[in-house]
mmCIF file with all atom_site columns, C-alpha atoms in Angstrom:
data_model
loop_
_atom_site.group_PDB
_atom_site.id
_atom_site.type_symbol
_atom_site.label_atom_id
_atom_site.label_alt_id
_atom_site.label_comp_id
_atom_site.label_asym_id
_atom_site.label_entity_id
_atom_site.label_seq_id
_atom_site.pdbx_PDB_ins_code
_atom_site.Cartn_x
_atom_site.Cartn_y
_atom_site.Cartn_z
_atom_site.occupancy
_atom_site.B_iso_or_equiv
_atom_site.pdbx_formal_charge
_atom_site.auth_seq_id
_atom_site.auth_comp_id
_atom_site.auth_asym_id
_atom_site.auth_atom_id
_atom_site.pdbx_PDB_model_num
ATOM 1   C CA . MET S 1 1   ? -2.746  19.822  -11.547 1.00 68.00 ? 1   MET S CA 1
ATOM 2   C CA . LYS S 1 2   ? -0.036  21.467  -14.065 1.00 74.00 ? 2   LYS S CA 1
ATOM 3   C CA . ALA S 1 3   ? -1.608  22.947  -17.495 1.00 73.00 ? 3   ALA S CA 1
ATOM 4   C CA . THR S 1 4   ? 0.265   21.737  -20.608 1.00 75.00 ? 4   THR S CA 1
ATOM 5   C CA . GLY S 1 5   ? -1.243  23.801  -23.483 1.00 77.00 ? 5   GLY S CA 1
ATOM 6   C CA . VAL S 1 6   ? -1.874  21.055  -25.281 1.00 82.00 ? 6   VAL S CA 1
ATOM 7   C CA . VAL S 1 7   ? -5.614  20.471  -26.301 1.00 84.00 ? 7   VAL S CA 1
ATOM 8   C CA . ARG S 1 8   ? -6.815  16.827  -28.445 1.00 84.00 ? 8   ARG S CA 1
ATOM 9   C CA . ARG S 1 9   ? -9.472  16.013  -30.142 1.00 88.00 ? 9   ARG S CA 1
ATOM 10  C CA . ILE S 1 10  ? -11.398 12.672  -29.545 1.00 87.00 ? 10  ILE S CA 1
ATOM 11  C CA . ASP S 1 11  ? -12.253 10.824  -32.413 1.00 89.00 ? 11  ASP S CA 1
ATOM 12  C CA . ASP S 1 12  ? -15.376 8.925   -33.050 1.00 91.00 ? 12  ASP S CA 1
ATOM 13  C CA . LEU S 1 13  ? -14.093 5.989   -31.950 1.00 89.00 ? 13  LEU S CA 1
ATOM 14  C CA . GLY S 1 14  ? -13.978 7.801   -28.273 1.00 88.00 ? 14  GLY S CA 1
ATOM 15  C CA . ARG S 1 15  ? -9.629  7.716   -28.545 1.00 89.00 ? 15  ARG S CA 1
ATOM 16  C CA . ILE S 1 16  ? -7.756  10.232  -28.195 1.00 87.00 ? 16  ILE S CA 1
ATOM 17  C CA . VAL S 1 17  ? -4.001  10.943  -28.745 1.00 88.00 ? 17  VAL S CA 1
ATOM 18  C CA . ILE S 1 18  ? -1.260  11.296  -26.076 1.00 86.00 ? 18  ILE S CA 1
ATOM 19  C CA . PRO S 1 19  ? 1.801   13.740  -27.321 1.00 87.00 ? 19  PRO S CA 1
ATOM 20  C CA . LYS S 1 20  ? 4.583   12.287  -27.655 1.00 88.00 ? 20  LYS S CA 1
ATOM 21  C CA . GLU S 1 21  ? 6.398   14.473  -25.664 1.00 86.00 ? 21  GLU S CA 1
ATOM 22  C CA . ILE S 1 22  ? 3.937   14.004  -22.559 1.00 83.00 ? 22  ILE S CA 1
ATOM 23  C CA . ARG S 1 23  ? 4.511   9.607   -22.912 1.00 83.00 ? 23  ARG S CA 1
ATOM 24  C CA . ARG S 1 24  ? 8.618   10.326  -23.371 1.00 81.00 ? 24  ARG S CA 1
ATOM 25  C CA . ASN S 1 25  ? 8.205   12.301  -19.636 1.00 80.00 ? 25  ASN S CA 1
ATOM 26  C CA . LEU S 1 26  ? 6.280   9.913   -18.271 1.00 78.00 ? 26  LEU S CA 1
ATOM 27  C CA . ARG S 1 27  ? 7.866   7.354   -19.329 1.00 76.00 ? 27  ARG S CA 1
ATOM 28  C CA . ILE S 1 28  ? 4.807   5.397   -21.203 1.00 79.00 ? 28  ILE S CA 1
ATOM 29  C CA . ARG S 1 29  ? 5.730   3.144   -23.624 1.00 77.00 ? 29  ARG S CA 1
ATOM 30  C CA . ASP S 1 30  ? 3.750   1.888   -26.537 1.00 80.00 ? 30  ASP S CA 1
ATOM 31  C CA . GLY S 1 31  ? 1.411   -1.103  -25.176 1.00 77.00 ? 31  GLY S CA 1
ATOM 32  C CA . GLU S 1 32  ? 1.787   0.244   -21.536 1.00 75.00 ? 32  GLU S CA 1
ATOM 33  C CA . SER S 1 33  ? -1.594  0.011   -19.946 1.00 78.00 ? 33  SER S CA 1
ATOM 34  C CA . LEU S 1 34  ? -3.314  3.416   -18.344 1.00 83.00 ? 34  LEU S CA 1
ATOM 35  C CA . GLU S 1 35  ? -5.504  3.407   -15.177 1.00 80.00 ? 35  GLU S CA 1
ATOM 36  C CA . ILE S 1 36  ? -8.966  5.839   -15.744 1.00 86.00 ? 36  ILE S CA 1
ATOM 37  C CA . PHE S 1 37  ? -10.135 7.371   -12.576 1.00 86.00 ? 37  PHE S CA 1
ATOM 38  C CA . VAL S 1 38  ? -12.821 10.063  -12.341 1.00 87.00 ? 38  VAL S CA 1
ATOM 39  C CA . ASP S 1 39  ? -12.185 13.284  -10.271 1.00 87.00 ? 39  ASP S CA 1
ATOM 40  C CA . GLY S 1 40  ? -15.157 15.239  -10.117 1.00 89.00 ? 40  GLY S CA 1
ATOM 41  C CA . ASN S 1 41  ? -15.283 16.720  -13.717 1.00 88.00 ? 41  ASN S CA 1
ATOM 42  C CA . ASN S 1 42  ? -11.595 15.857  -14.084 1.00 86.00 ? 42  ASN S CA 1
ATOM 43  C CA . ILE S 1 43  ? -10.566 12.498  -16.298 1.00 86.00 ? 43  ILE S CA 1
ATOM 44  C CA . VAL S 1 44  ? -7.443  11.197  -14.498 1.00 85.00 ? 44  VAL S CA 1
ATOM 45  C CA . LEU S 1 45  ? -5.192  8.679   -16.645 1.00 84.00 ? 45  LEU S CA 1
ATOM 46  C CA . LYS S 1 46  ? -2.858  7.039   -14.532 1.00 80.00 ? 46  LYS S CA 1
ATOM 47  C CA . LYS S 1 47  ? 0.178   4.086   -15.400 1.00 75.00 ? 47  LYS S CA 1
ATOM 48  C CA . PHE S 1 48  ? -1.213  0.675   -13.990 1.00 71.00 ? 48  PHE S CA 1
ATOM 49  C CA . SER S 1 49  ? 1.461   -1.049  -12.070 1.00 68.00 ? 49  SER S CA 1
ATOM 50  C CA . ILE S 1 50  ? 0.404   -4.777  -11.460 1.00 64.00 ? 50  ILE S CA 1
ATOM 51  C CA . MET S 1 51  ? 2.840   -4.403  -8.515  1.00 65.00 ? 51  MET S CA 1
ATOM 52  C CA . ARG S 1 52  ? 1.040   -1.756  -7.102  1.00 66.00 ? 52  ARG S CA 1
ATOM 53  C CA . ASN S 1 53  ? -1.524  -3.986  -5.313  1.00 68.00 ? 53  ASN S CA 1
ATOM 54  C CA . VAL S 1 54  ? 1.713   -5.916  -3.301  1.00 78.00 ? 54  VAL S CA 1
ATOM 55  C CA . ASP S 1 55  ? 3.502   -2.782  -2.316  1.00 79.00 ? 55  ASP S CA 1
ATOM 56  C CA . LEU S 1 56  ? 2.827   -3.530  1.428   1.00 84.00 ? 56  LEU S CA 1
ATOM 57  C CA . TYR S 1 57  ? 3.706   -7.372  0.689   1.00 87.00 ? 57  TYR S CA 1
ATOM 58  C CA . ALA S 1 58  ? 7.007   -5.956  -1.128  1.00 92.00 ? 58  ALA S CA 1
ATOM 59  C CA . SER S 1 59  ? 7.702   -3.311  1.568   1.00 92.00 ? 59  SER S CA 1
ATOM 60  C CA . ASN S 1 60  ? 7.188   -6.138  4.396   1.00 92.00 ? 60  ASN S CA 1
ATOM 61  C CA . LEU S 1 61  ? 9.492   -9.146  2.048   1.00 94.00 ? 61  LEU S CA 1
ATOM 62  C CA . ALA S 1 62  ? 12.049  -6.335  1.759   1.00 96.00 ? 62  ALA S CA 1
ATOM 63  C CA . LEU S 1 63  ? 12.606  -5.576  5.505   1.00 95.00 ? 63  LEU S CA 1
ATOM 64  C CA . SER S 1 64  ? 12.560  -8.723  6.430   1.00 95.00 ? 64  SER S CA 1
ATOM 65  C CA . LEU S 1 65  ? 15.307  -9.708  3.634   1.00 96.00 ? 65  LEU S CA 1
ATOM 66  C CA . TYR S 1 66  ? 17.293  -6.854  5.097   1.00 96.00 ? 66  TYR S CA 1
ATOM 67  C CA . SER S 1 67  ? 16.862  -8.597  8.437   1.00 95.00 ? 67  SER S CA 1
ATOM 68  C CA . LEU S 1 68  ? 17.919  -11.678 7.633   1.00 93.00 ? 68  LEU S CA 1
ATOM 69  C CA . VAL S 1 69  ? 20.978  -11.087 4.958   1.00 95.00 ? 69  VAL S CA 1
ATOM 70  C CA . LYS S 1 70  ? 22.196  -7.660  6.584   1.00 95.00 ? 70  LYS S CA 1
ATOM 71  C CA . LYS S 1 71  ? 22.509  -6.128  2.970   1.00 97.00 ? 71  LYS S CA 1
ATOM 72  C CA . SER S 1 72  ? 20.380  -3.542  1.192   1.00 97.00 ? 72  SER S CA 1
ATOM 73  C CA . VAL S 1 73  ? 17.406  -4.376  -0.594  1.00 97.00 ? 73  VAL S CA 1
ATOM 74  C CA . VAL S 1 74  ? 15.405  -2.789  -3.311  1.00 97.00 ? 74  VAL S CA 1
ATOM 75  C CA . ILE S 1 75  ? 12.087  -3.940  -4.887  1.00 97.00 ? 75  ILE S CA 1
ATOM 76  C CA . THR S 1 76  ? 10.792  -2.281  -7.595  1.00 96.00 ? 76  THR S CA 1
ATOM 77  C CA . ASP S 1 77  ? 8.165   -2.193  -10.374 1.00 91.00 ? 77  ASP S CA 1
ATOM 78  C CA . GLY S 1 78  ? 8.763   -1.245  -14.223 1.00 89.00 ? 78  GLY S CA 1
ATOM 79  C CA . ASP S 1 79  ? 9.174   2.464   -13.574 1.00 89.00 ? 79  ASP S CA 1
ATOM 80  C CA . SER S 1 80  ? 10.000  3.104   -9.913  1.00 92.00 ? 80  SER S CA 1
ATOM 81  C CA . VAL S 1 81  ? 11.345  1.592   -6.531  1.00 95.00 ? 81  VAL S CA 1
ATOM 82  C CA . ILE S 1 82  ? 8.067   0.427   -4.285  1.00 94.00 ? 82  ILE S CA 1
ATOM 83  C CA . ALA S 1 83  ? 9.650   -0.814  -1.281  1.00 95.00 ? 83  ALA S CA 1
ATOM 84  C CA . CYS S 1 84  ? 13.485  -1.103  0.266   1.00 96.00 ? 84  CYS S CA 1
ATOM 85  C CA . SER S 1 85  ? 14.820  -1.619  3.573   1.00 95.00 ? 85  SER S CA 1
ATOM 86  C CA . ASN S 1 86  ? 15.289  0.985   6.220   1.00 91.00 ? 86  ASN S CA 1
ATOM 87  C CA . ASN S 1 87  ? 18.996  1.786   5.571   1.00 93.00 ? 87  ASN S CA 1
ATOM 88  C CA . VAL S 1 88  ? 18.014  3.415   1.930   1.00 95.00 ? 88  VAL S CA 1
ATOM 89  C CA . ARG S 1 89  ? 14.383  4.250   2.166   1.00 94.00 ? 89  ARG S CA 1
ATOM 90  C CA . GLU S 1 90  ? 15.475  7.553   0.357   1.00 96.00 ? 90  GLU S CA 1
ATOM 91  C CA . LEU S 1 91  ? 15.095  5.597   -2.744  1.00 96.00 ? 91  LEU S CA 1
ATOM 92  C CA . LEU S 1 92  ? 11.259  4.380   -1.832  1.00 94.00 ? 92  LEU S CA 1
ATOM 93  C CA . ASN S 1 93  ? 8.840   5.924   -4.880  1.00 91.00 ? 93  ASN S CA 1
ATOM 94  C CA . LYS S 1 94  ? 12.025  7.422   -7.259  1.00 95.00 ? 94  LYS S CA 1
ATOM 95  C CA . PRO S 1 95  ? 11.660  6.186   -10.882 1.00 94.00 ? 95  PRO S CA 1
ATOM 96  C CA . ILE S 1 96  ? 14.101  3.692   -11.468 1.00 95.00 ? 96  ILE S CA 1
ATOM 97  C CA . SER S 1 97  ? 17.347  4.377   -14.082 1.00 96.00 ? 97  SER S CA 1
ATOM 98  C CA . ASP S 1 98  ? 17.432  3.255   -17.809 1.00 94.00 ? 98  ASP S CA 1
ATOM 99  C CA . ARG S 1 99  ? 19.536  0.781   -16.664 1.00 96.00 ? 99  ARG S CA 1
ATOM 100 C CA . MET S 1 100 ? 17.229  -1.048  -14.415 1.00 97.00 ? 100 MET S CA 1
ATOM 101 C CA . SER S 1 101 ? 14.775  -0.415  -16.930 1.00 94.00 ? 101 SER S CA 1
ATOM 102 C CA . SER S 1 102 ? 16.583  -2.769  -19.554 1.00 95.00 ? 102 SER S CA 1
ATOM 103 C CA . CYS S 1 103 ? 17.154  -5.244  -16.812 1.00 96.00 ? 103 CYS S CA 1
ATOM 104 C CA . ILE S 1 104 ? 13.841  -5.546  -16.720 1.00 95.00 ? 104 ILE S CA 1
ATOM 105 C CA . LYS S 1 105 ? 12.879  -5.663  -20.445 1.00 94.00 ? 105 LYS S CA 1
ATOM 106 C CA . ARG S 1 106 ? 15.463  -8.354  -20.721 1.00 96.00 ? 106 ARG S CA 1
ATOM 107 C CA . ARG S 1 107 ? 14.810  -9.938  -18.312 1.00 95.00 ? 107 ARG S CA 1
ATOM 108 C CA . GLU S 1 108 ? 18.087  -10.716 -16.484 1.00 94.00 ? 108 GLU S CA 1
ATOM 109 C CA . CYS S 1 109 ? 19.327  -12.056 -13.519 1.00 95.00 ? 109 CYS S CA 1
ATOM 110 C CA . ILE S 1 110 ? 22.759  -10.731 -12.388 1.00 97.00 ? 110 ILE S CA 1
ATOM 111 C CA . LEU S 1 111 ? 25.061  -11.626 -9.944  1.00 97.00 ? 111 LEU S CA 1
ATOM 112 C CA . GLU S 1 112 ? 27.939  -9.030  -9.968  1.00 96.00 ? 112 GLU S CA 1
ATOM 113 C CA . LYS S 1 113 ? 30.457  -10.210 -7.095  1.00 95.00 ? 113 LYS S CA 1
ATOM 114 C CA . TYR S 1 114 ? 33.203  -7.439  -7.380  1.00 96.00 ? 114 TYR S CA 1
ATOM 115 C CA . ASN S 1 115 ? 32.568  -3.543  -6.910  1.00 96.00 ? 115 ASN S CA 1
ATOM 116 C CA . LYS S 1 116 ? 30.876  -2.260  -9.793  1.00 97.00 ? 116 LYS S CA 1
ATOM 117 C CA . GLU S 1 117 ? 28.672  0.574   -10.328 1.00 97.00 ? 117 GLU S CA 1
ATOM 118 C CA . LEU S 1 118 ? 24.992  -0.057  -9.652  1.00 97.00 ? 118 LEU S CA 1
ATOM 119 C CA . VAL S 1 119 ? 22.493  2.902   -10.955 1.00 97.00 ? 119 VAL S CA 1
ATOM 120 C CA . ILE S 1 120 ? 19.341  1.992   -9.079  1.00 97.00 ? 120 ILE S CA 1
ATOM 121 C CA . THR S 1 121 ? 17.941  5.509   -9.750  1.00 96.00 ? 121 THR S CA 1
ATOM 122 C CA . ASP S 1 122 ? 19.139  8.835   -11.774 1.00 92.00 ? 122 ASP S CA 1
ATOM 123 C CA . ASP S 1 123 ? 20.799  9.936   -8.601  1.00 93.00 ? 123 ASP S CA 1
ATOM 124 C CA . PHE S 1 124 ? 21.734  6.811   -6.682  1.00 95.00 ? 124 PHE S CA 1
ATOM 125 C CA . SER S 1 125 ? 24.540  4.687   -8.056  1.00 94.00 ? 125 SER S CA 1
ATOM 126 C CA . ILE S 1 126 ? 26.845  3.341   -5.740  1.00 95.00 ? 126 ILE S CA 1
ATOM 127 C CA . ASP S 1 127 ? 30.139  1.027   -6.422  1.00 96.00 ? 127 ASP S CA 1
ATOM 128 C CA . SER S 1 128 ? 29.489  -2.417  -4.937  1.00 96.00 ? 128 SER S CA 1
ATOM 129 C CA . LYS S 1 129 ? 28.364  -5.994  -5.458  1.00 97.00 ? 129 LYS S CA 1
ATOM 130 C CA . TYR S 1 130 ? 25.189  -7.090  -6.256  1.00 98.00 ? 130 TYR S CA 1
ATOM 131 C CA . VAL S 1 131 ? 22.385  -9.604  -7.588  1.00 98.00 ? 131 VAL S CA 1
ATOM 132 C CA . ILE S 1 132 ? 19.796  -8.382  -9.923  1.00 98.00 ? 132 ILE S CA 1
ATOM 133 C CA . ASN S 1 133 ? 16.639  -10.627 -10.241 1.00 97.00 ? 133 ASN S CA 1
ATOM 134 C CA . SER S 1 134 ? 13.273  -9.991  -12.776 1.00 97.00 ? 134 SER S CA 1
ATOM 135 C CA . ILE S 1 135 ? 10.390  -10.566 -11.313 1.00 95.00 ? 135 ILE S CA 1
ATOM 136 C CA . ILE S 1 136 ? 8.248   -12.395 -14.082 1.00 94.00 ? 136 ILE S CA 1
ATOM 137 C CA . ALA S 1 137 ? 4.275   -12.377 -13.325 1.00 90.00 ? 137 ALA S CA 1
ATOM 138 C CA . ASN S 1 138 ? 1.875   -13.892 -16.018 1.00 86.00 ? 138 ASN S CA 1
ATOM 139 C CA . GLY S 1 139 ? 4.847   -14.090 -18.594 1.00 89.00 ? 139 GLY S CA 1
ATOM 140 C CA . ASP S 1 140 ? 5.684   -10.963 -18.268 1.00 89.00 ? 140 ASP S CA 1
ATOM 141 C CA . SER S 1 141 ? 8.827   -8.698  -16.654 1.00 93.00 ? 141 SER S CA 1
ATOM 142 C CA . ILE S 1 142 ? 7.494   -6.474  -14.141 1.00 91.00 ? 142 ILE S CA 1
ATOM 143 C CA . GLY S 1 143 ? 10.082  -5.461  -11.384 1.00 94.00 ? 143 GLY S CA 1
ATOM 144 C CA . LEU S 1 144 ? 13.237  -6.540  -10.099 1.00 97.00 ? 144 LEU S CA 1
ATOM 145 C CA . VAL S 1 145 ? 14.262  -7.545  -6.819  1.00 97.00 ? 145 VAL S CA 1
ATOM 146 C CA . ILE S 1 146 ? 17.884  -6.171  -6.181  1.00 98.00 ? 146 ILE S CA 1
ATOM 147 C CA . ILE S 1 147 ? 20.365  -7.102  -3.031  1.00 98.00 ? 147 ILE S CA 1
ATOM 148 C CA . PHE S 1 148 ? 23.616  -4.887  -2.963  1.00 97.00 ? 148 PHE S CA 1
ATOM 149 C CA . ASP S 1 149 ? 26.768  -4.816  -0.828  1.00 96.00 ? 149 ASP S CA 1
ATOM 150 C CA . VAL S 1 150 ? 29.906  -3.210  -0.664  1.00 94.00 ? 150 VAL S CA 1
ATOM 151 C CA . ASP S 1 151 ? 31.591  -6.309  1.322   1.00 93.00 ? 151 ASP S CA 1
ATOM 152 C CA . GLU S 1 152 ? 30.148  -9.544  0.102   1.00 93.00 ? 152 GLU S CA 1
ATOM 153 C CA . ILE S 1 153 ? 27.480  -10.717 -2.269  1.00 96.00 ? 153 ILE S CA 1
ATOM 154 C CA . GLY S 1 154 ? 27.120  -14.560 -3.004  1.00 93.00 ? 154 GLY S CA 1
ATOM 155 C CA . ASP S 1 155 ? 25.097  -17.410 -4.638  1.00 95.00 ? 155 ASP S CA 1
ATOM 156 C CA . ASP S 1 156 ? 23.321  -17.591 -1.591  1.00 96.00 ? 156 ASP S CA 1
ATOM 157 C CA . ASP S 1 157 ? 22.409  -14.059 -2.146  1.00 96.00 ? 157 ASP S CA 1
ATOM 158 C CA . MET S 1 158 ? 21.200  -14.959 -5.866  1.00 96.00 ? 158 MET S CA 1
ATOM 159 C CA . LEU S 1 159 ? 19.082  -17.649 -4.888  1.00 96.00 ? 159 LEU S CA 1
ATOM 160 C CA . ILE S 1 160 ? 17.350  -15.581 -1.974  1.00 97.00 ? 160 ILE S CA 1
ATOM 161 C CA . ALA S 1 161 ? 16.775  -12.904 -4.656  1.00 97.00 ? 161 ALA S CA 1
ATOM 162 C CA . SER S 1 162 ? 15.347  -15.459 -6.663  1.00 96.00 ? 162 SER S CA 1
ATOM 163 C CA . LEU S 1 163 ? 12.765  -16.675 -4.062  1.00 96.00 ? 163 LEU S CA 1
ATOM 164 C CA . ALA S 1 164 ? 11.722  -13.439 -3.189  1.00 96.00 ? 164 ALA S CA 1
ATOM 165 C CA . SER S 1 165 ? 10.936  -12.712 -6.853  1.00 96.00 ? 165 SER S CA 1
ATOM 166 C CA . LYS S 1 166 ? 9.162   -15.677 -7.129  1.00 95.00 ? 166 LYS S CA 1
ATOM 167 C CA . ILE S 1 167 ? 6.811   -15.203 -4.163  1.00 93.00 ? 167 ILE S CA 1
ATOM 168 C CA . LEU S 1 168 ? 6.374   -11.884 -5.093  1.00 93.00 ? 168 LEU S CA 1
ATOM 169 C CA . SER S 1 169 ? 4.940   -13.289 -8.749  1.00 92.00 ? 169 SER S CA 1
ATOM 170 C CA . LYS S 1 170 ? 2.899   -15.990 -7.251  1.00 90.00 ? 170 LYS S CA 1
ATOM 171 C CA . SER S 1 171 ? 1.134   -12.981 -5.158  1.00 86.00 ? 171 SER S CA 1
ATOM 172 C CA . ILE S 1 172 ? 0.680   -11.205 -7.982  1.00 84.00 ? 172 ILE S CA 1
ATOM 173 C CA . GLU S 1 173 ? -0.608  -14.038 -10.218 1.00 77.00 ? 173 GLU S CA 1
ATOM 174 C CA . GLU S 1 174 ? -3.232  -15.647 -7.359  1.00 69.00 ? 174 GLU S CA 1
#
């Protein structure tokens, strides 16, 4: 564990304040849920992602979609890439870019039929055609399904991304 040098008191209601700098560095936003773990004498806080419960399912879905459409597939939660096709395996578990976070917040569904810069993570961008479809579960936007290719993207890819996001939504809601 990395020491921060920050010490906080617990108030009479059992609350502590996580410093703004730490929240910013870890991309913890107001209203977000944290999971609490106990590890020996340590209390560990971890960002909660409902998508983590379906990461194996999402991984199998991404691989299946790739074998069907022969285009790169990426599935994210609100913070990172949780599944992807084998040809972009280096993206797995990397934090998503601010642009992708913005797509989630705005519940965007985008079909870009002309090559345009797609920035999935801070260290991965590509000029390609792409589809971005938000995953909505229990009324909340919780992630994205992204399909991209430098050669061709069409309405069928938009339908496939939409179907994939609905399948993930249903598996989370059940």
